XYZ file of C-alpha atoms in Angstrom:
714
model
C 5.839 -19.026 -42.209
C 9.044 -17.188 -43.758
C 11.727 -17.992 -41.899
C 13.639 -15.014 -40.299
C 16.879 -13.811 -42.171
C 20.283 -14.803 -40.494
C 22.118 -11.809 -39.278
C 25.922 -11.848 -39.172
C 27.081 -10.457 -35.812
C 30.127 -9.029 -36.974
C 28.348 -7.051 -39.860
C 25.442 -5.791 -37.280
C 28.208 -4.577 -34.924
C 29.667 -2.410 -37.719
C 26.400 -1.276 -38.517
C 25.797 -0.254 -35.088
C 29.120 1.812 -34.858
C 28.417 3.293 -37.980
C 24.867 4.296 -36.820
C 26.228 5.770 -33.467
C 28.696 7.820 -35.317
C 26.297 9.076 -37.708
C 23.740 10.082 -34.730
C 26.472 11.946 -32.866
C 27.547 13.977 -35.798
C 26.218 17.707 -36.181
C 24.006 17.031 -38.977
C 22.249 14.176 -37.116
C 18.443 13.932 -37.174
C 15.590 12.149 -35.618
C 15.753 9.663 -38.570
C 19.549 8.713 -37.717
C 18.415 8.175 -34.059
C 15.444 5.632 -34.977
C 17.847 3.784 -37.420
C 20.457 3.314 -34.672
C 17.544 2.349 -32.283
C 16.450 -0.245 -34.594
C 19.976 -1.431 -35.175
C 20.497 -1.913 -31.271
C 17.084 -3.482 -30.965
C 18.092 -6.124 -33.681
C 21.429 -6.603 -31.824
C 19.643 -7.064 -28.112
C 17.103 -9.690 -29.887
C 20.034 -11.293 -31.203
C 22.638 -11.354 -28.217
C 20.254 -10.278 -25.251
C 22.552 -7.697 -24.089
C 20.218 -5.376 -21.559
C 22.500 -2.203 -22.165
C 21.618 -2.595 -26.277
C 17.776 -2.255 -25.181
C 18.926 0.689 -22.790
C 20.568 2.483 -25.664
C 18.008 1.753 -28.228
C 15.423 3.384 -25.707
C 17.369 6.449 -25.008
C 17.737 6.966 -29.062
C 14.222 6.563 -29.371
C 13.295 9.391 -26.721
C 15.809 11.632 -28.818
C 14.219 10.914 -31.767
C 10.576 10.933 -31.111
C 10.208 14.683 -30.374
C 11.828 15.480 -33.757
C 8.596 14.016 -35.426
C 5.956 16.439 -34.972
C 2.318 15.163 -34.465
C 1.401 15.773 -38.060
C 4.466 14.094 -39.444
C 3.759 10.786 -41.288
C 6.100 8.585 -38.975
C 4.913 10.345 -35.728
C 2.677 7.387 -34.988
C 5.030 4.706 -36.058
C 8.071 6.413 -33.944
C 5.744 6.766 -30.902
C 4.420 3.195 -31.125
C 7.856 1.635 -31.541
C 9.133 3.541 -28.378
C 5.994 2.350 -26.342
C 6.969 -1.260 -27.539
C 10.623 -0.898 -26.463
C 9.540 0.397 -22.884
C 6.922 -2.080 -22.576
C 9.503 -4.842 -23.277
C 12.239 -3.554 -20.766
C 9.012 -3.379 -18.069
C 8.220 -6.926 -18.853
C 12.182 -7.729 -18.350
C 12.857 -5.928 -15.334
C 9.385 -4.697 -13.732
C 10.822 -0.942 -13.832
C 7.620 0.917 -12.628
C 8.891 4.024 -14.381
C 8.976 2.185 -17.841
C 5.284 1.267 -17.072
C 4.550 4.927 -16.508
C 6.061 6.012 -19.659
C 4.347 3.050 -21.741
C 0.995 4.073 -20.122
C 1.560 7.964 -21.193
C 2.503 7.102 -24.695
C -0.488 4.902 -25.109
C -2.728 7.709 -24.069
C -0.716 10.216 -26.316
C -1.830 7.955 -29.352
C -5.251 7.378 -28.302
C -5.733 11.004 -28.011
C -3.867 11.678 -31.334
C -6.023 8.919 -33.168
C -3.554 8.782 -36.129
C -4.310 6.848 -39.404
C -3.801 3.032 -39.808
C -3.578 2.692 -35.929
C -6.610 0.789 -34.711
C -8.315 2.818 -31.737
C -9.731 -0.400 -30.011
C -6.601 -2.262 -30.011
C -4.918 0.907 -28.186
C -7.683 1.019 -25.945
C -7.431 -2.936 -24.888
C -3.526 -2.172 -24.703
C -4.275 0.783 -22.283
C -6.598 -1.239 -20.057
C -3.961 -4.045 -19.762
C -1.260 -1.762 -18.903
C -3.163 0.116 -16.382
C -4.479 -3.366 -14.967
C -0.538 -4.191 -14.464
C 0.020 -0.945 -12.527
C -3.233 -1.134 -10.555
C -2.367 -4.615 -9.190
C 1.021 -3.362 -8.213
C 0.108 0.371 -6.842
C -3.568 0.479 -6.445
C -4.494 3.705 -7.620
C -8.178 3.768 -7.710
C -8.155 6.447 -10.737
C -6.427 3.774 -12.684
C -9.310 1.228 -11.785
C -11.975 3.629 -13.224
C -9.798 4.254 -16.414
C -9.486 0.533 -16.749
C -12.970 0.048 -16.939
C -13.697 2.958 -19.243
C -10.841 1.865 -21.590
C -11.811 -1.837 -21.688
C -15.787 -1.190 -22.465
C -14.585 1.252 -25.034
C -12.532 -1.182 -26.719
C -15.354 -3.641 -26.769
C -17.615 -0.932 -28.130
C -15.530 0.055 -30.799
C -14.992 -3.457 -31.906
C -17.582 -5.210 -34.362
C -19.113 -8.357 -32.708
C -18.199 -10.130 -35.919
C -14.348 -9.000 -35.485
C -12.189 -11.873 -34.234
C -10.916 -9.782 -31.443
C -14.321 -9.000 -29.999
C -14.419 -12.041 -27.934
C -11.001 -11.709 -26.669
C -11.772 -7.881 -25.589
C -15.147 -9.126 -23.913
C -12.797 -11.571 -22.097
C -10.480 -8.621 -21.026
C -13.609 -6.540 -20.035
C -14.889 -9.339 -17.742
C -11.410 -9.265 -15.947
C -11.630 -5.811 -15.576
C -15.037 -6.219 -13.887
C -13.302 -8.945 -11.492
C -11.155 -5.706 -10.338
C -14.018 -3.609 -9.798
C -15.657 -6.567 -7.669
C -12.610 -6.982 -5.670
C -12.689 -3.550 -4.626
C -16.887 -3.388 -4.341
C -17.118 -6.806 -2.641
C -20.476 -7.362 -4.149
C -21.978 -10.496 -5.460
C -23.884 -8.730 -8.359
C -20.567 -7.101 -9.820
C -18.892 -10.595 -9.634
C -22.044 -12.360 -11.714
C -21.766 -9.529 -14.087
C -18.202 -10.231 -14.647
C -18.928 -14.050 -15.076
C -21.763 -13.342 -17.591
C -19.449 -11.356 -19.682
C -16.502 -14.036 -19.410
C -19.148 -16.418 -20.468
C -20.329 -14.520 -23.586
C -16.788 -14.248 -24.546
C -16.024 -18.103 -24.160
C -19.330 -18.554 -26.428
C -18.202 -16.408 -29.145
C -14.704 -17.409 -29.282
C -13.348 -18.900 -32.481
C -11.522 -22.334 -30.941
C -8.944 -21.668 -33.752
C -7.778 -18.377 -32.131
C -4.822 -17.979 -30.118
C -6.835 -16.223 -27.458
C -8.754 -19.744 -26.759
C -6.775 -20.894 -23.818
C -6.484 -17.224 -22.027
C -10.301 -16.729 -22.476
C -11.474 -20.054 -20.652
C -8.803 -19.366 -18.108
C -10.589 -16.032 -17.162
C -13.647 -17.609 -16.906
C -12.225 -20.105 -14.775
C -10.716 -17.435 -12.473
C -14.171 -15.922 -11.962
C -15.783 -19.091 -11.056
C -13.086 -19.878 -8.693
C -13.773 -16.430 -7.186
C -17.511 -17.275 -6.781
C -16.573 -20.749 -5.213
C -14.435 -19.010 -2.506
C -17.745 -16.712 -1.850
C -20.317 -19.615 -1.984
C -18.255 -22.813 -1.405
C -20.445 -24.165 -4.423
C -18.412 -27.248 -5.602
C -19.838 -26.652 -9.096
C -18.092 -23.466 -9.797
C -14.747 -24.963 -8.437
C -14.917 -27.997 -10.690
C -16.021 -25.944 -13.654
C -12.823 -23.707 -12.949
C -10.590 -26.858 -12.888
C -12.064 -28.053 -16.246
C -11.853 -24.624 -17.915
C -8.039 -24.317 -16.686
C -7.306 -27.781 -18.197
C -8.725 -26.982 -21.184
C -6.820 -23.940 -21.487
C -3.489 -25.720 -20.771
C -4.264 -28.336 -23.539
C -4.950 -25.646 -26.129
C -2.216 -23.254 -25.233
C 1.350 -24.149 -25.805
C 2.510 -20.786 -27.773
C 2.846 -18.433 -24.912
C 5.292 -19.843 -22.078
C 4.384 -16.952 -19.568
C 0.570 -17.408 -20.332
C 0.839 -21.089 -19.921
C 2.485 -20.447 -16.379
C -0.359 -18.218 -15.231
C -2.956 -21.024 -16.097
C -0.855 -23.686 -14.584
C -0.674 -21.849 -11.255
C -4.548 -21.150 -11.221
C -5.091 -24.766 -11.873
C -2.751 -25.673 -9.126
C -4.546 -23.142 -6.647
C -7.944 -24.538 -7.614
C -6.746 -28.129 -6.997
C -5.424 -26.940 -3.810
C -8.874 -25.748 -2.877
C -10.463 -28.825 -3.873
C -8.194 -30.909 -1.546
C -9.351 -28.701 1.274
C -12.797 -28.879 0.216
C -12.846 -32.907 -0.495
C -9.642 -34.377 1.051
C -8.384 -35.895 -2.088
C -4.338 -36.410 -1.642
C -3.847 -36.647 -5.505
C -5.178 -33.080 -6.033
C -2.522 -31.685 -3.523
C 0.281 -33.653 -5.249
C -0.633 -32.641 -8.484
C -0.967 -28.963 -7.467
C 2.593 -29.072 -6.318
C 3.649 -30.490 -9.975
C 1.843 -27.937 -11.622
C 2.920 -24.772 -9.749
C 6.428 -25.885 -10.147
C 5.993 -26.241 -13.864
C 4.532 -22.559 -13.811
C 7.598 -21.242 -11.803
C 9.837 -22.920 -14.490
C 8.263 -21.086 -17.221
C 8.166 -17.683 -15.838
C 11.081 -15.236 -16.102
C 12.652 -14.440 -12.762
C 11.836 -10.524 -12.892
C 8.150 -11.182 -14.254
C 5.693 -9.992 -11.777
C 3.768 -13.192 -11.954
C 6.777 -15.062 -10.330
C 5.858 -13.841 -7.222
C 2.099 -14.936 -7.376
C 3.514 -18.344 -8.429
C 6.001 -18.599 -5.540
C 3.235 -17.553 -3.218
C 1.153 -20.388 -4.461
C 3.848 -22.957 -4.221
C 4.555 -21.731 -0.588
C 1.128 -22.202 0.317
C 0.702 -25.735 -1.119
C 3.925 -26.956 0.434
C 2.838 -25.507 3.844
C -0.457 -27.835 3.408
C 1.485 -30.788 2.246
C 3.806 -30.235 5.283
C 0.585 -30.095 7.750
C -0.584 -33.515 6.051
C 2.767 -35.379 6.097
C 5.045 -33.650 8.400
C 7.944 -33.508 5.994
C 10.698 -31.246 7.095
C 11.864 -30.655 3.518
C 8.746 -29.239 2.516
C 8.541 -26.721 5.383
C 12.364 -25.720 4.744
C 11.642 -24.956 0.999
C 8.218 -22.923 1.873
C 10.274 -20.967 4.113
C 13.044 -20.364 1.351
C 10.149 -19.476 -1.076
C 8.303 -17.160 1.129
C 11.453 -15.175 1.670
C 12.158 -14.938 -2.020
C 8.713 -13.580 -2.237
C 9.161 -11.071 0.547
C 12.271 -9.587 -0.847
C 11.251 -9.615 -4.352
C 11.622 -6.010 -6.173
C 8.861 -7.045 -8.825
C 5.984 -9.006 -6.774
C 3.040 -6.787 -6.126
C 3.928 -4.836 -2.452
C 0.705 -6.163 -1.162
C 1.525 -9.540 -2.073
C 5.061 -9.219 -0.519
C 3.421 -7.741 2.820
C 0.692 -10.442 3.138
C 3.424 -13.322 2.294
C 5.757 -11.538 5.025
C 2.525 -12.046 7.648
C 2.668 -15.749 6.408
C 6.568 -15.991 7.072
C 6.474 -14.323 10.380
C 3.903 -16.795 11.590
C 5.641 -19.903 10.101
C 8.954 -18.745 11.445
C 7.483 -17.833 15.030
C 6.009 -21.379 15.285
C 9.226 -22.998 14.389
C 10.968 -20.818 17.156
C 13.093 -18.838 14.714
C 12.556 -15.341 16.345
C 15.184 -13.484 14.035
C 13.483 -14.615 10.878
C 9.988 -13.726 12.299
C 11.126 -10.159 13.336
C 12.865 -9.659 9.926
C 9.491 -10.785 8.134
C 7.594 -8.319 10.500
C 9.918 -5.312 9.948
C 9.571 -5.879 6.452
C 5.766 -6.107 6.280
C 5.668 -2.597 8.505
C 8.209 -1.131 5.986
C 5.665 -2.312 2.893
C 3.008 0.114 4.414
C 4.873 2.901 3.102
C 5.143 0.923 -0.323
C 1.664 0.041 -0.795
C 0.472 3.538 0.490
C 3.394 5.163 -1.875
C 3.067 9.141 -2.021
C 2.714 8.964 -5.795
C -0.824 7.981 -4.984
C -3.779 10.364 -4.455
C -4.993 10.579 -0.700
C -7.937 8.534 -1.210
C -6.006 5.564 -2.630
C -3.596 5.733 -0.247
C -6.166 5.493 2.648
C -7.848 2.642 0.499
C -4.576 0.932 0.476
C -4.300 0.982 4.254
C -7.640 -0.068 4.957
C -7.168 -3.923 4.829
C -3.806 -3.855 6.786
C -5.134 -1.475 9.476
C -3.562 -2.399 13.025
C -0.545 -4.244 11.088
C 1.922 -2.371 13.212
C 0.326 -3.239 16.733
C -0.091 -6.894 15.526
C 3.614 -6.966 14.635
C 4.455 -5.117 17.949
C 2.356 -7.922 19.962
C 4.451 -10.504 18.312
C 7.803 -9.007 19.135
C 6.485 -8.351 22.788
C 5.970 -12.072 22.883
C 9.446 -12.909 21.397
C 10.889 -10.627 24.391
C 12.054 -8.068 21.739
C 10.596 -4.826 23.371
C 12.771 -2.432 21.053
C 11.794 -4.053 17.910
C 8.345 -3.642 19.081
C 8.570 0.109 19.778
C 10.491 0.493 16.164
C 7.590 -1.118 14.307
C 4.971 1.017 16.408
C 6.949 3.883 15.292
C 7.142 3.011 11.691
C 3.510 1.540 11.071
C 1.090 3.569 13.203
C 1.102 6.934 11.178
C 2.146 6.192 7.888
C 0.417 9.011 6.122
C 1.495 11.455 8.864
C 5.186 10.176 8.444
C 5.033 10.791 4.462
C 4.193 14.247 5.490
C 6.881 14.782 8.013
C 9.322 13.501 5.407
C 8.238 15.880 3.136
C 8.849 18.722 5.423
C 12.157 17.500 6.401
C 15.013 20.093 7.180
C 17.348 19.889 4.253
C 19.545 22.687 5.570
C 22.680 20.323 6.448
C 22.219 18.414 3.059
C 22.192 21.466 0.937
C 26.022 22.228 2.087
C 27.047 18.811 0.583
C 24.691 18.859 -2.444
C 22.826 21.810 -3.113
C 21.643 20.248 -6.651
C 20.061 17.159 -5.039
C 18.177 19.730 -2.400
C 16.894 21.835 -5.186
C 15.328 18.657 -6.616
C 13.779 17.546 -3.438
C 12.460 21.147 -3.324
C 10.807 21.158 -6.626
C 9.147 17.600 -5.863
C 8.183 18.545 -2.398
C 6.451 21.748 -3.530
C 4.241 19.665 -6.011
C 3.461 17.018 -3.515
C 2.862 19.086 -0.425
C 0.204 20.565 -2.336
C -1.651 17.185 -2.917
C -1.825 17.899 -6.827
C -5.030 16.484 -8.411
C -2.867 15.507 -11.585
C -2.205 11.846 -11.411
C 0.699 11.855 -13.925
C 2.181 14.935 -12.362
C 2.026 13.477 -9.102
C 3.697 10.156 -10.185
C 6.473 12.117 -11.978
C 6.980 14.185 -9.001
C 7.084 11.106 -6.620
C 9.480 9.367 -8.882
C 11.702 12.336 -8.929
C 11.579 12.418 -4.814
C 12.198 8.564 -4.757
C 15.275 8.639 -7.033
C 16.731 11.816 -5.501
C 16.557 10.124 -2.098
C 18.539 7.355 -3.346
C 20.993 9.365 -4.654
C 21.410 11.105 -1.494
C 21.894 7.869 0.446
C 24.544 7.107 -1.855
C 26.610 10.011 -0.569
C 29.365 9.583 2.175
C 27.826 9.939 5.593
C 24.113 9.975 4.227
C 23.416 6.403 4.140
C 20.278 6.813 6.437
C 18.821 9.967 4.979
C 14.978 9.772 5.532
C 15.212 5.954 6.693
C 13.242 4.666 9.680
C 14.701 6.065 13.011
C 16.259 3.080 14.852
C 15.736 2.730 18.470
C 19.064 3.811 19.344
C 18.075 7.216 18.400
C 14.665 6.914 19.449
C 15.738 6.268 23.162
C 16.418 10.039 23.328
C 12.892 10.949 23.121
C 12.480 10.149 26.762
C 15.068 12.341 27.996
C 12.465 14.654 29.149
C 10.218 12.300 30.665
C 8.516 8.793 29.771
C 6.886 8.187 26.369
C 4.300 5.212 26.698
C 2.941 3.353 23.740
C -0.455 2.032 24.608
C -0.613 -1.169 22.335
C -3.857 -2.894 21.276
C -3.757 -5.857 19.503
C -6.096 -9.136 19.123
C -4.255 -11.398 21.065
C -2.579 -8.990 23.779
C -2.482 -5.552 25.123
C 0.551 -3.643 26.357
C 2.007 -0.463 27.722
C 5.595 -0.017 26.127
C 7.328 2.491 28.601
C 10.003 4.380 27.014
C 11.986 5.649 30.108
C 15.561 6.817 30.718
C 16.216 5.240 27.163
C 15.068 1.824 28.287
C 11.863 0.153 27.278
C 9.670 -1.580 30.111
C 6.957 -3.826 29.616
C 3.521 -3.288 31.621
C 1.039 -5.807 30.341
C -2.493 -4.377 30.321
C -4.250 -7.383 31.371
C -7.533 -5.977 31.969
C -7.940 -4.680 28.538
C -8.554 -6.661 25.328
C -9.098 -4.984 21.618
C -12.833 -6.210 22.063
C -13.228 -3.981 25.011
C -11.429 -1.024 24.080
C -13.707 -1.107 20.661
C -16.897 -1.492 22.598
C -16.109 1.422 24.917
C -14.858 3.502 22.030
C -17.979 3.054 20.157
C -20.327 3.368 23.353
C -18.521 6.612 23.880
C -19.071 8.204 20.300
C -22.478 7.009 20.069
C -23.129 8.827 23.542
C -21.744 11.839 21.972
C -23.663 11.760 18.925
C -26.688 11.074 20.997
C -26.441 13.801 23.394
C -25.760 16.294 20.815
C -29.435 15.829 19.900
C -30.790 16.957 23.221
C -29.691 20.707 24.040
C -32.686 22.060 25.935
C -33.487 22.650 29.540
C -35.935 19.722 29.424
C -33.251 17.386 28.262
C -31.326 17.492 31.623
C -31.799 13.615 32.275
C -30.433 12.812 28.873
C -27.036 14.991 29.604
C -26.835 13.405 32.865
C -27.082 9.871 31.443
C -24.085 11.283 29.084
C -22.174 12.336 32.085
C -22.504 8.995 33.922
C -21.564 6.995 30.651
C -18.328 9.567 30.558
C -17.470 9.111 34.143
C -17.787 5.338 33.965
C -15.575 5.420 30.846
C -12.877 7.548 32.499
C -12.695 5.181 35.503
C -12.670 2.343 33.367
C -9.739 3.830 31.265
C -8.021 4.378 34.756
C -8.323 1.001 36.214
C -7.504 -0.910 32.901
C -5.126 1.352 31.022
C -3.459 4.261 32.744
C -3.077 3.509 36.581
C -1.023 -0.010 36.112
C 1.460 2.407 33.891
C 1.739 5.120 36.580
C 2.054 2.773 39.229
C 5.130 0.891 37.283
C 6.634 4.407 36.843
C 6.228 5.314 40.560
C 4.186 8.311 39.652
C 1.771 7.989 42.724
C 0.752 11.695 42.906
C 2.383 12.251 46.401
C 2.898 16.161 46.857
C 5.695 16.995 44.875
C 6.111 20.178 42.481
C 6.269 20.172 39.473
C 4.357 17.250 38.449
C 6.511 14.947 36.154
C 5.634 15.074 32.366
C 4.526 12.075 30.421
C 3.613 11.553 26.682
C 1.046 9.290 25.559
C 1.231 7.189 22.132
C -2.270 5.497 22.102
C -3.199 2.959 19.340
C -6.281 1.429 17.857
C -9.584 2.207 19.804
C -7.703 4.183 22.486
C -6.837 6.855 19.998
C -10.542 7.949 19.990
C -10.775 8.060 23.979
C -9.781 10.653 26.341
C -6.761 8.865 27.989
C -5.092 12.073 29.445
C -8.332 12.381 31.527
C -8.504 8.732 32.949
C -9.321 8.922 36.788
C -12.306 8.612 39.191
C -14.348 11.667 39.507
C -17.123 12.516 41.837
C -17.969 13.743 45.334
C -15.028 12.701 47.549
C -12.944 11.113 44.876
C -9.132 10.831 45.456
C -7.489 13.453 43.151
C -4.614 11.037 43.018
C -6.509 8.581 41.213
C -6.520 10.498 38.062
C -3.824 11.165 35.292
C -4.071 14.920 35.903
C -3.547 14.337 39.545
C -0.263 12.366 39.182
C 1.401 13.810 35.690
C 1.276 16.352 32.977
C 0.148 14.472 30.120
C 0.630 15.167 26.517
C -0.182 13.258 23.245
C 2.438 12.426 20.544
C 2.243 10.418 17.296
C 5.611 8.747 18.004
C 9.024 9.118 19.599
C 10.521 10.421 16.263
C 7.970 13.066 16.147
C 9.008 14.431 19.476
C 12.826 14.153 18.697
C 12.063 16.330 15.683
C 9.978 18.960 17.557
C 13.023 19.135 20.005
C 15.674 19.323 17.253
C 13.710 22.046 15.459
C 12.456 24.243 18.410
C 10.299 27.160 17.403
C 12.248 30.263 18.594
C 9.003 32.411 17.856
C 7.086 33.793 21.037
C 4.470 31.312 21.777
C 1.101 32.383 20.682
C -2.375 30.939 21.929
C -5.192 30.122 19.282
C -8.537 29.835 21.120
C -11.625 28.943 19.106
C -14.812 28.996 21.225
C -17.921 26.944 20.166
C -20.630 27.389 22.373
C -23.506 25.909 20.327
C -22.925 23.462 17.777
C -24.175 22.110 14.654
C -26.877 19.930 16.389
C -24.639 16.912 16.201
C -22.366 17.511 19.377
C -23.485 18.653 22.889
C -23.658 22.543 23.970
C -20.759 23.899 26.075
C -22.146 26.124 28.556
C -18.907 27.373 29.666
C -16.970 28.507 26.449
C -17.824 32.246 26.959
C -16.403 32.179 30.429
C -13.226 30.369 29.391
C -12.535 32.598 26.451
C -12.800 35.645 29.015
C -10.492 33.890 31.286
C -7.784 33.217 28.453
C -8.091 37.052 27.610
C -7.567 38.098 30.967
C -4.127 36.048 31.460
C -2.838 35.977 28.027
C -1.576 39.303 26.573
C -3.673 40.545 23.415
C -0.526 40.192 20.940
C -0.213 36.321 21.721
C -3.775 35.661 21.710
C -5.962 34.875 18.552
C -9.567 33.837 19.624
C -12.882 33.378 17.808
C -15.495 31.424 17.336
C -16.494 28.672 15.129
C -18.695 25.456 14.715
C -17.874 22.117 16.180
C -16.876 19.602 13.514
C -18.741 16.362 13.350
C -18.243 13.472 15.676
C -15.351 11.035 14.563
C -15.976 7.344 13.979
C -13.966 4.546 16.041
C -12.542 2.321 13.099
C -11.156 -0.214 15.379
C -7.588 0.465 14.331
C-alpha cells in the first residue's frame, strides 16, 4: 500500500489562506470554492480542528450550485459535499447534517450520473435512513429503507463481491420491519436472508465480520422470543467469529463486542454461569473504549453496561457496581446523540433504581426527563401517523411518573408531569398556535420565521422533506428566542408556580389512573391536595370502559320498538356504571372539597382532567339515578362540571379570552348510522334551543353520529 505523502503544516496554512483570498475575490468561481474546501478538509484530517470541517462544508455548499446537473463535475462535487456532511454527522450526531446527506444521496440516485454506481448509492441511502429511523422513527423512512435495500440487492449481480454484504444489509432492514410488525414470519425472512449472505460471502472480504454479526443479531432476537438456547449459542458463536476476524474498524468492532456482551448476559440469566456475566462486563467496557463519545452507538453500549452492572450488583451486592450503573444511566439519559427512545427507557430504569435507593431527587429528575422526551420521540417533524406510533408503546408514561411522584410525596411534581405528558400531540398544536404578539415587539424577524414555519406545519404537509425543513426552522428559531433577554422560558413546560393560578376560579382535578395506584390530584386555591381513590384500579377502570363502549356498540344495532328490552339492558348498564363512577371516583373528590350539594346558588365550578380509561367515561354525569334518588348524590347535583386537557390550557383560554359574542353550534343526530343508538328527543331539544337562543347566535343542523371510540387503556 502506498504511504500517504507528508504534509508540511506551515505550507498547508499558507495554501488555505491563499485559497480563502481567491474564493473571496470578485472573480471567484465554484472551482475556487472547491479548492478551498479540499484544502480545509486536508487540514482537518491533519490537525482535527472542527472549524476546518465546518468551513469546508460551507465552501462546498457555496460551490455546489455553481455546477449544473449536466456539468461533468456535478456528481463529483455533490458526492464530496455529501461525504463531508456524513463525516460531521458521525462526529457530532447533528440531525440536520444527516437530513442533508440523505437529500443529496436521493439527488444523486435520481440523476444517475455516469461513473457512479447506483446500487452503491441505494445501499448508502438505506444505511443513512436506518440511522435516522432508529433516532426519529418516521414510518415513511422505514418503507424507503426496505425499498432502497431491495433495489441495491437487485441491481447487484450475484457474483459481485458486494452482493453478499448488501444481502446482509437487506436482512437488517427486514429486522427493522419485524420490530414494527412483531410477526415471526418477518423475523424468519430476515434470518433466511442473513444466512444466504453468510453462505455467499468470501471469507477474505472486509465485511466478513459485520455480516456474521448481523446474523447473530437476528438469532439473538429469535432467542428472545422463543427461548431456544440453540439460537443464543449460535449468536454467541457468530459474534466471537466476527470479533476474531474484524480488527480494522474500531466502531464496527465495538458494536460486535457490545452485542456479544448482551448475549452473554442473557446466557447468564438462562444458565447461571457467573463467567458469562463477568466476561460480558469486560467486553462491553472495551466496546465503550472503542467508541467516539458523540457516536450514537455510545448510548447503546452504555445502556448495555448499566444493565449488566445492575445485574452483577443483584448477584454480588457490590456498591461500586450500583454507583457506576447510576452514573452510566444518567450519562445516557442526558446524551444529546443517543436515540431519544433509548434515553426515555433508560430514564425509567434510572428512576426505578434511584427510588429503590431512596434518592427521591434523582428519581424525579429521571421521571421529568422521561416525560420531556415524549415531545422528542413524537417530534413535530414527523407525520401524524409516525408520531402516534411513537407514543403507542409509552402510553400512560405520564400517569406512571405522576404515581411515583405521589408515592414520594411530591404532589406538585406529579401535576407538572401530568401536564407535560398526557396530551403530547395537542400540546404541540397549542404551541404552534401561541400568541407571538409580545415577541414581535422584541424580535419581529424571529416572529416572521416562526409564522413561516407554523403555516406549513399547521397544515400537516404531506411532503416529508418539507415538514422536516419547517420543523428544523421552528426548533432553531425557538432556541434563538430563548437566547434573548427575558425569553428564556419561551414555549417551555409551564412550572407549577404558574399552573397553580388555573384554580383561581374553581378547583381543577386530575384523575390519575396508573397500574400501581389511582389518585385524584386536586388543585384548589393554588395548592395540591391528594385524594387517594382506593376503590379504583387500572384494571377496573379499563373493564368498565370496555363494557360501556361495547354496550354502546351493541345497543346501536337494535333500534326498533321490538328491541325495547335491549335498550333497557343498556340503560341499566349505564346507570350501574354511573353509580360506580360516583362511588369510586367523584364522590370522594367532592366530599374532600366540601361540595355537598346543600342549597346554595350558584353551584361551584369544577374542571375534570381524567386520564387513562376514565377519558372515555362520562365522569361529569356520575351519580345515583332512579326513582327516589337523592339529587345530591350526583356530580350535576353538587357542581357545574367541565372538562379541560390540563391547567395550562385553562390558563391559555383565560389569558386570551374570545371577545366576540358567544355563539352556539347545535348538530342534532336523531338517526345514527347503525352503530349508535337512536336519540329520540333530538328534534325537541333543537326546538328548545331555537326558542331561547337568538337566531343570529345559533347555528343548527343535522348530521351523522361518528363511530364509537375504542378504549385503549391509556
